[in-house]
JSON list of C-alpha atoms in Angstrom, two decimals:
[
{"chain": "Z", "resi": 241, "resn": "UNK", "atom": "CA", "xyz": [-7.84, 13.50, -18.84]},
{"chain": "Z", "resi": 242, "resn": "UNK", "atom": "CA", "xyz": [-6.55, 16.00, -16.77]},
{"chain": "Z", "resi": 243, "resn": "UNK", "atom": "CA", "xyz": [-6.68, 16.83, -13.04]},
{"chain": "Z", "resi": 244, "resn": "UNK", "atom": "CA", "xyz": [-9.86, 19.02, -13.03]},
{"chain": "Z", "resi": 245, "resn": "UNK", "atom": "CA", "xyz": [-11.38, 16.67, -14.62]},
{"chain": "Z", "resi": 246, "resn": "UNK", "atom": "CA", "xyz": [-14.16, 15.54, -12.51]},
{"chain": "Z", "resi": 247, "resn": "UNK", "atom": "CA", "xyz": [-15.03, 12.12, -11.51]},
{"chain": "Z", "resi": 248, "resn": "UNK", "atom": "CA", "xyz": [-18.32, 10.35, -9.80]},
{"chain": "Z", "resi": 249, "resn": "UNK", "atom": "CA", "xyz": [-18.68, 8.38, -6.41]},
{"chain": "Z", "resi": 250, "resn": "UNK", "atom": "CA", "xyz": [-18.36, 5.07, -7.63]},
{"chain": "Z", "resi": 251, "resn": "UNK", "atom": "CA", "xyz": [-15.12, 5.93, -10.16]},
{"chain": "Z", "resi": 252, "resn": "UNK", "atom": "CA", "xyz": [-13.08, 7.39, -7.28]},
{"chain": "Z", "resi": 253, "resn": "UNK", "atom": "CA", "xyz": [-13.90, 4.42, -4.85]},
{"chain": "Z", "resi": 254, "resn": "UNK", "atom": "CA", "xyz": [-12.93, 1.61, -7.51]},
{"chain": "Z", "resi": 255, "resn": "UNK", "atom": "CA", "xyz": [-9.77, 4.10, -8.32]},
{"chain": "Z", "resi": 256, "resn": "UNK", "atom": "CA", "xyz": [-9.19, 4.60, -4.70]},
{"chain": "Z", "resi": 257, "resn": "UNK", "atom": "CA", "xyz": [-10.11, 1.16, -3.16]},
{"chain": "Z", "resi": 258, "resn": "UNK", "atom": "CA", "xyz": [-11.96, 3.58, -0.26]},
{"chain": "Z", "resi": 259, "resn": "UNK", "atom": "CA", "xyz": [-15.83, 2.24, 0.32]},
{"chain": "Z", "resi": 260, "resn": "UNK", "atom": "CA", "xyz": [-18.04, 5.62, -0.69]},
{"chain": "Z", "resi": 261, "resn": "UNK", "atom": "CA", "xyz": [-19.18, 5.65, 2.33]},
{"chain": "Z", "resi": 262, "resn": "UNK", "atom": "CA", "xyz": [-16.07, 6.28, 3.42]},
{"chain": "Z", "resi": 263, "resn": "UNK", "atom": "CA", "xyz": [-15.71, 9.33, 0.75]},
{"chain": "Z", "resi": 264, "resn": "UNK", "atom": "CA", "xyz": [-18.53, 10.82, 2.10]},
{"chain": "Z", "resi": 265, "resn": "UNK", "atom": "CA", "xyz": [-17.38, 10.76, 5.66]},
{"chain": "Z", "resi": 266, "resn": "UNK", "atom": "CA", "xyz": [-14.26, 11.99, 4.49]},
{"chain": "Z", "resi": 267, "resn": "UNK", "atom": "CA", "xyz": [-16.07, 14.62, 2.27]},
{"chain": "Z", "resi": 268, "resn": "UNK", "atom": "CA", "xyz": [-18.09, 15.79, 5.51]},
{"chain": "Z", "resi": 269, "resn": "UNK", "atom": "CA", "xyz": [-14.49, 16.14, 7.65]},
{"chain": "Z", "resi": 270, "resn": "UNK", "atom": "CA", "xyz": [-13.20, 17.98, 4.84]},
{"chain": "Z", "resi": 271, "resn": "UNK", "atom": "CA", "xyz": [-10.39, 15.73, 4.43]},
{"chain": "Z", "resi": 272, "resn": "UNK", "atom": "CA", "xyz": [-11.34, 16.19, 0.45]},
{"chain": "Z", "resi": 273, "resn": "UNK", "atom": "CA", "xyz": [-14.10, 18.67, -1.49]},
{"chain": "Z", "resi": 274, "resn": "UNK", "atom": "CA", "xyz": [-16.38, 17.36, -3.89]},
{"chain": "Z", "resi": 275, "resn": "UNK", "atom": "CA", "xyz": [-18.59, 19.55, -5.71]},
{"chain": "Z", "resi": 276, "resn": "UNK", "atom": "CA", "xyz": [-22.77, 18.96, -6.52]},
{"chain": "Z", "resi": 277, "resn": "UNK", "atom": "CA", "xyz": [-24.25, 18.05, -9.66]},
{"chain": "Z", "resi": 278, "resn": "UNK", "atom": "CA", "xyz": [-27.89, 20.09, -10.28]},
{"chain": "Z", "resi": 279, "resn": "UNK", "atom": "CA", "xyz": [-29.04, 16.60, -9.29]},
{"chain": "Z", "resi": 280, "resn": "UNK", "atom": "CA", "xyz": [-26.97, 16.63, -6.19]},
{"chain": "Z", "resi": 281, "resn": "UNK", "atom": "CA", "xyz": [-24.47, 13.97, -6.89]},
{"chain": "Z", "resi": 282, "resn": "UNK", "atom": "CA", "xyz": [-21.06, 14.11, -5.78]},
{"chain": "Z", "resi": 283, "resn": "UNK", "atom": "CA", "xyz": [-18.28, 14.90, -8.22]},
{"chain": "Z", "resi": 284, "resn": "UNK", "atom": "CA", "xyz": [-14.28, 14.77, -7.21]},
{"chain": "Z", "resi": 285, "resn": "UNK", "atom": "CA", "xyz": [-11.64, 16.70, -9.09]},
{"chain": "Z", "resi": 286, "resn": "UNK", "atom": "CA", "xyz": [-8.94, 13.82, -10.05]},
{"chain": "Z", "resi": 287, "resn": "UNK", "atom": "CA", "xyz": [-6.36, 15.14, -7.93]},
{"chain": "Z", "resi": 288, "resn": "UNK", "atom": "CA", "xyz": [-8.79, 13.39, -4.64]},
{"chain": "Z", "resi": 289, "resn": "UNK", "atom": "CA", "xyz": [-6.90, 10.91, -5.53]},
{"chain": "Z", "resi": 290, "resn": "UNK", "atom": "CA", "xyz": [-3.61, 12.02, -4.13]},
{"chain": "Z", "resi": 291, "resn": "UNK", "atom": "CA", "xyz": [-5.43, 12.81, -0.95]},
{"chain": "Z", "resi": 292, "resn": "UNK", "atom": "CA", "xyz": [-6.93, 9.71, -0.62]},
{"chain": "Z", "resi": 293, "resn": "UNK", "atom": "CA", "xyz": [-3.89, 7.45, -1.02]},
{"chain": "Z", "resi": 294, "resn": "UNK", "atom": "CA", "xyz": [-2.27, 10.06, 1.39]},
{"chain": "Z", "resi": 295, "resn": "UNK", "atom": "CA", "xyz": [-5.03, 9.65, 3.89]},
{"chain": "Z", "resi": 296, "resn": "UNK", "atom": "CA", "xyz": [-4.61, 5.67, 3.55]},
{"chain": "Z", "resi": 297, "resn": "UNK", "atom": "CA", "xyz": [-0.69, 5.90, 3.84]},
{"chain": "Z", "resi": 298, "resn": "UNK", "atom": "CA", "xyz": [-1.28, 8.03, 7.05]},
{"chain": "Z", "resi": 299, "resn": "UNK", "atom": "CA", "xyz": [-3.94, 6.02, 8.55]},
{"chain": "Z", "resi": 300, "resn": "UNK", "atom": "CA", "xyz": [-1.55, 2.83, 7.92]},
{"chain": "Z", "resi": 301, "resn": "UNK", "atom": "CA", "xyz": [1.32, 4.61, 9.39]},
{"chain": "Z", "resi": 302, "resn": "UNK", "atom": "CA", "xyz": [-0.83, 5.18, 12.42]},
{"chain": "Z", "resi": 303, "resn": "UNK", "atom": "CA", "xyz": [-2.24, 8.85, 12.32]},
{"chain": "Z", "resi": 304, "resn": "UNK", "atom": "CA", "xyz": [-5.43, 9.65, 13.84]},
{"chain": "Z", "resi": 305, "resn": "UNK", "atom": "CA", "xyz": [-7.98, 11.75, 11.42]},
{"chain": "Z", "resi": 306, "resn": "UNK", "atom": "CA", "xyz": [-7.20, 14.77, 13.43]},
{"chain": "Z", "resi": 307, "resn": "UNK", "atom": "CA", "xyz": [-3.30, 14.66, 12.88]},
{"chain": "Z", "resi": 308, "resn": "UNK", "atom": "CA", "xyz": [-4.17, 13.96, 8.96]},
{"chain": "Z", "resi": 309, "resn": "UNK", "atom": "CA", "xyz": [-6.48, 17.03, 8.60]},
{"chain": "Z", "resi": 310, "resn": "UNK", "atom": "CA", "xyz": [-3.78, 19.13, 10.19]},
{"chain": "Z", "resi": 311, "resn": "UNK", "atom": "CA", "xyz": [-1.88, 17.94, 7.53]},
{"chain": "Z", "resi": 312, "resn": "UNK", "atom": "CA", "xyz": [-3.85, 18.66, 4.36]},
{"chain": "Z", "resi": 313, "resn": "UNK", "atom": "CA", "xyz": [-4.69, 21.85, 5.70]},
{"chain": "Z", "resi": 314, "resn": "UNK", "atom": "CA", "xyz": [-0.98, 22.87, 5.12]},
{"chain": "Z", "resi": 315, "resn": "UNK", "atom": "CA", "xyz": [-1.82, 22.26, 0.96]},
{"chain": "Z", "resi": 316, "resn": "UNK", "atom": "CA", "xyz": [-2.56, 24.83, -1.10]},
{"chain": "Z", "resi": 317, "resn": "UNK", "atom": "CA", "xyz": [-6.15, 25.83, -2.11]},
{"chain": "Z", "resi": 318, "resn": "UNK", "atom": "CA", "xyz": [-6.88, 25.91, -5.42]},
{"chain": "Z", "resi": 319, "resn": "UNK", "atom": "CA", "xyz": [-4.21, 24.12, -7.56]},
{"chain": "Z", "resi": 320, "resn": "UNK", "atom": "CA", "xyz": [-2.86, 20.45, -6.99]},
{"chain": "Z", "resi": 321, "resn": "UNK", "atom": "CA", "xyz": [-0.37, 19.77, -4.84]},
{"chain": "Z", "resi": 322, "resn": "UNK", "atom": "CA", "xyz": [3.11, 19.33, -6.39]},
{"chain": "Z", "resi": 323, "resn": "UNK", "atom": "CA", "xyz": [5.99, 16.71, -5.66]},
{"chain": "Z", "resi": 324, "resn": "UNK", "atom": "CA", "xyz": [7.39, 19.50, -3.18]},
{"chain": "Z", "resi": 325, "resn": "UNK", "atom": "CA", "xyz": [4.44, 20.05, -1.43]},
{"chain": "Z", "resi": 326, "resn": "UNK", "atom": "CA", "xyz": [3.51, 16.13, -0.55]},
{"chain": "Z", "resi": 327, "resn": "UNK", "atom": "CA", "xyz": [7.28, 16.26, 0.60]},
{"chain": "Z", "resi": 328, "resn": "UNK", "atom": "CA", "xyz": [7.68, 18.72, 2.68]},
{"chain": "Z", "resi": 329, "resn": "UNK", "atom": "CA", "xyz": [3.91, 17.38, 4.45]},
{"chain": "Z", "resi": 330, "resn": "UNK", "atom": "CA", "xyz": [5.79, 14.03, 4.49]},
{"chain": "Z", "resi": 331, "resn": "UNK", "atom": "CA", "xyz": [8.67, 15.16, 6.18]},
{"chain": "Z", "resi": 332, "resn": "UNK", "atom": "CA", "xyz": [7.28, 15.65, 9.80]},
{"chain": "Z", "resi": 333, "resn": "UNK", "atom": "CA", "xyz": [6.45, 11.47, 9.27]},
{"chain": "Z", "resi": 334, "resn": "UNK", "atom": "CA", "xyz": [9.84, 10.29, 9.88]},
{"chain": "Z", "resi": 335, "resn": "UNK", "atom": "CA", "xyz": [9.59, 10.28, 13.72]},
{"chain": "Z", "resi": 336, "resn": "UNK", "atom": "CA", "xyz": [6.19, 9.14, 13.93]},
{"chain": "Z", "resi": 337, "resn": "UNK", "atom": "CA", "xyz": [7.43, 6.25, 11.18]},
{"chain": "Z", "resi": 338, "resn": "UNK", "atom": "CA", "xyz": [10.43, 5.63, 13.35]},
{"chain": "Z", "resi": 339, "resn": "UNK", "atom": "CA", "xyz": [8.29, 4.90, 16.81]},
{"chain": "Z", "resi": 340, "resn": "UNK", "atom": "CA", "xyz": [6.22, 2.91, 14.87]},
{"chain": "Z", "resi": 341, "resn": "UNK", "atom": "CA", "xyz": [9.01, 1.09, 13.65]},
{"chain": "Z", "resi": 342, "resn": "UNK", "atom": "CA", "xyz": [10.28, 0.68, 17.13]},
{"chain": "Z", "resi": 343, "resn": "UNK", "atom": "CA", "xyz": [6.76, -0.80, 18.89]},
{"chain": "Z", "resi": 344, "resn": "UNK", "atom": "CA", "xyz": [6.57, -2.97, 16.22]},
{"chain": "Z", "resi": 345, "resn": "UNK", "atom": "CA", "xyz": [9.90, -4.70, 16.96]},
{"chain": "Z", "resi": 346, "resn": "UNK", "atom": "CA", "xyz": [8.80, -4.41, 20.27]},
{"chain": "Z", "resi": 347, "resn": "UNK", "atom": "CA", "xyz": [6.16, -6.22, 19.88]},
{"chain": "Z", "resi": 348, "resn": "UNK", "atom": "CA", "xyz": [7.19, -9.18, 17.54]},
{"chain": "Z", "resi": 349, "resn": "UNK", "atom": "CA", "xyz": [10.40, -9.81, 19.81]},
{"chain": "Z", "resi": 350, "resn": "UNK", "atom": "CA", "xyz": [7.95, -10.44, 22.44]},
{"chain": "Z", "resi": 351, "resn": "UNK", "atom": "CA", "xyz": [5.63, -12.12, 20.86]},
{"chain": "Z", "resi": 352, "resn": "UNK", "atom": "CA", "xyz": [5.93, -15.22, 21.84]},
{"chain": "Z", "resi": 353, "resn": "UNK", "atom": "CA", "xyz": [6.81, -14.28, 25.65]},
{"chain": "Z", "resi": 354, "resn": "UNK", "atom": "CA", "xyz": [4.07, -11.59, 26.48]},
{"chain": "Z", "resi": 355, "resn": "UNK", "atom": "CA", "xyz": [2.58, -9.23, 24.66]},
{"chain": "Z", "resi": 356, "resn": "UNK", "atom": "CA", "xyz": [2.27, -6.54, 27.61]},
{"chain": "Z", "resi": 357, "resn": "UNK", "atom": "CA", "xyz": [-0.44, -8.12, 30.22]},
{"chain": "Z", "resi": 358, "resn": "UNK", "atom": "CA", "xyz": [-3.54, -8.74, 28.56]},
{"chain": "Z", "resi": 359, "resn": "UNK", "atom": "CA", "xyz": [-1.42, -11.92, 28.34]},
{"chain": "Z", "resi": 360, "resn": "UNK", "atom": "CA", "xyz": [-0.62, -14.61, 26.55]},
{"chain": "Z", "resi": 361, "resn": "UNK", "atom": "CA", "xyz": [2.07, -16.15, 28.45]},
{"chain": "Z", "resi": 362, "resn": "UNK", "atom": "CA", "xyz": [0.93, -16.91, 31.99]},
{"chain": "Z", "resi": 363, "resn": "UNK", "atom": "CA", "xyz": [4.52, -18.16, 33.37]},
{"chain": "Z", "resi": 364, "resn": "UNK", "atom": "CA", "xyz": [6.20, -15.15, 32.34]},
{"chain": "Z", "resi": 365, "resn": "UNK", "atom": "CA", "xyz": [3.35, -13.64, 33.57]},
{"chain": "Z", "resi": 366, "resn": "UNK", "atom": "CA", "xyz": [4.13, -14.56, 37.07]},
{"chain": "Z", "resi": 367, "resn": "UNK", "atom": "CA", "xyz": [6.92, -12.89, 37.64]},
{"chain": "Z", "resi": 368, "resn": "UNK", "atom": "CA", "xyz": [6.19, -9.56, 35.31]},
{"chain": "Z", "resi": 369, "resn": "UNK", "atom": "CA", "xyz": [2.35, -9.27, 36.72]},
{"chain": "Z", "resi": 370, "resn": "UNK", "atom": "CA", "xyz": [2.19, -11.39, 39.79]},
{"chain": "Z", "resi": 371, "resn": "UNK", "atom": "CA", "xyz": [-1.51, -10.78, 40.85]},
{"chain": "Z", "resi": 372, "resn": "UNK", "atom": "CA", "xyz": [-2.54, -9.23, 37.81]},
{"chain": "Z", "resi": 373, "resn": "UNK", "atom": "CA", "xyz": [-1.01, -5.71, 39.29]},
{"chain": "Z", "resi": 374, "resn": "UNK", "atom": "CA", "xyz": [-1.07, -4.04, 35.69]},
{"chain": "Z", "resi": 375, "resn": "UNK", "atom": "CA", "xyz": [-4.71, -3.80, 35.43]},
{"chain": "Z", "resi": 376, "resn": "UNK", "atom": "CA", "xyz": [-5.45, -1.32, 38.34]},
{"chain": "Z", "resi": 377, "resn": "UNK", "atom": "CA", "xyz": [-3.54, 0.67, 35.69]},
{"chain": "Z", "resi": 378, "resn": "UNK", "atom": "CA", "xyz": [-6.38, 0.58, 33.13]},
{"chain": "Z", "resi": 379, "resn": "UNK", "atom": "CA", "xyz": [-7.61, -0.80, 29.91]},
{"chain": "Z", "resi": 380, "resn": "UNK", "atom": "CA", "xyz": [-5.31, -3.42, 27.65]},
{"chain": "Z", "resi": 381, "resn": "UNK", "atom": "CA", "xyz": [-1.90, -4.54, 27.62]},
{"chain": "Z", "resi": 382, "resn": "UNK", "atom": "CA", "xyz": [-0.37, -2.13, 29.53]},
{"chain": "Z", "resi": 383, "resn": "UNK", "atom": "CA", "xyz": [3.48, -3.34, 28.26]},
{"chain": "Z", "resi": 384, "resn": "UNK", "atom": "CA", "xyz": [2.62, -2.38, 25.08]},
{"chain": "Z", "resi": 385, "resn": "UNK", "atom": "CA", "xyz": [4.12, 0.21, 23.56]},
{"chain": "Z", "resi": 386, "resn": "UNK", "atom": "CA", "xyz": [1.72, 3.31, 23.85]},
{"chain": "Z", "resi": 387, "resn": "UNK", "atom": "CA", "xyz": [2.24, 3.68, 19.99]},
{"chain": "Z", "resi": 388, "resn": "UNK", "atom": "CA", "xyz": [0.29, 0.46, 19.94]},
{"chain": "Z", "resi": 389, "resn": "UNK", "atom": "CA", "xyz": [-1.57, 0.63, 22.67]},
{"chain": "Z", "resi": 390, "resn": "UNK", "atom": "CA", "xyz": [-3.49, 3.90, 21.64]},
{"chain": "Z", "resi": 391, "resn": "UNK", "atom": "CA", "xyz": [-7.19, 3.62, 20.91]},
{"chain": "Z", "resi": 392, "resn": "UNK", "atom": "CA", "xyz": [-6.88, 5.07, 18.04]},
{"chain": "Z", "resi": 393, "resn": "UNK", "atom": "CA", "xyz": [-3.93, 3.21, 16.09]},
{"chain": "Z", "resi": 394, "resn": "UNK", "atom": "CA", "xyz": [-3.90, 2.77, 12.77]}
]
């Protein structure tokens, strides 16, 4: 097989592990292309596959949709991406990877203390939140780190 080989729905879901509903919305952002059958079924050149476990590595790492489409947009058109070009798109990942990294610690060194006032420790609590304070600040655990705390992590 080769990379312009194309592939169906169904095959690039149980390749991909993404739901095809999923494809489609991802298909409709034009996070990847598919092209139409004369019946109008979807078909996906094999290289989707690259994007998709890129868009499920970014996703995990914490990217919103928006950040990711930025991304791919930096690929070239019309050939498959090489080693060099998933690098240097990979490259700008270190800091965000890094943060991530960071709030994570955060958060499992205070785990069993408070998690940031939504709270599960009501005499720490006491003294870090007496009368509830943090939530004239807004929505959720407003210790958190804000890498973590975003609506739209991960």
């Amino acid at each position: 097989m080769h990379t312009r080989d194309l592939l169906g729905v169904g095959e690039v879901a149980r390749r991909s592990g993404f739901a095809p509903s999923a494809l489609r919305y991802y298909d409709s952002l034009g996070l990847i292309t598919s092209t139409r059958t004369a019946g109008s079924q979807r078909r996906y050149e094999r290289g989707v596959l690259r994007r998709l476990a890129f868009i499920r590595a970014a996703r995990n790492v914490g990217l919103t949709l928006e950040e990711i489409s930025a991304a791919l947009a930096t690929l070239p058109q019309g050939r498959t991406p090489t080693k060099a070009d998933w690098a240097k798109l990979s490259r700008g990942w270190r800091e965000r990877i890094n943060e991530q990294i960071e709030a994570l610690e955060s958060l499992r060194d205070k785990l069993d203390s408070c998690i940031g006032c939504g709270c599960l420790s009501m005499r720490t609590c006491a003294f870090s939140n007496p009368d509830d304070e943090l939530g004239d600040r807004g929505p959720g655990a407003r210790y958190l780190p804000g890498r973590l705390r975003a609506a739209d992590a991960g």
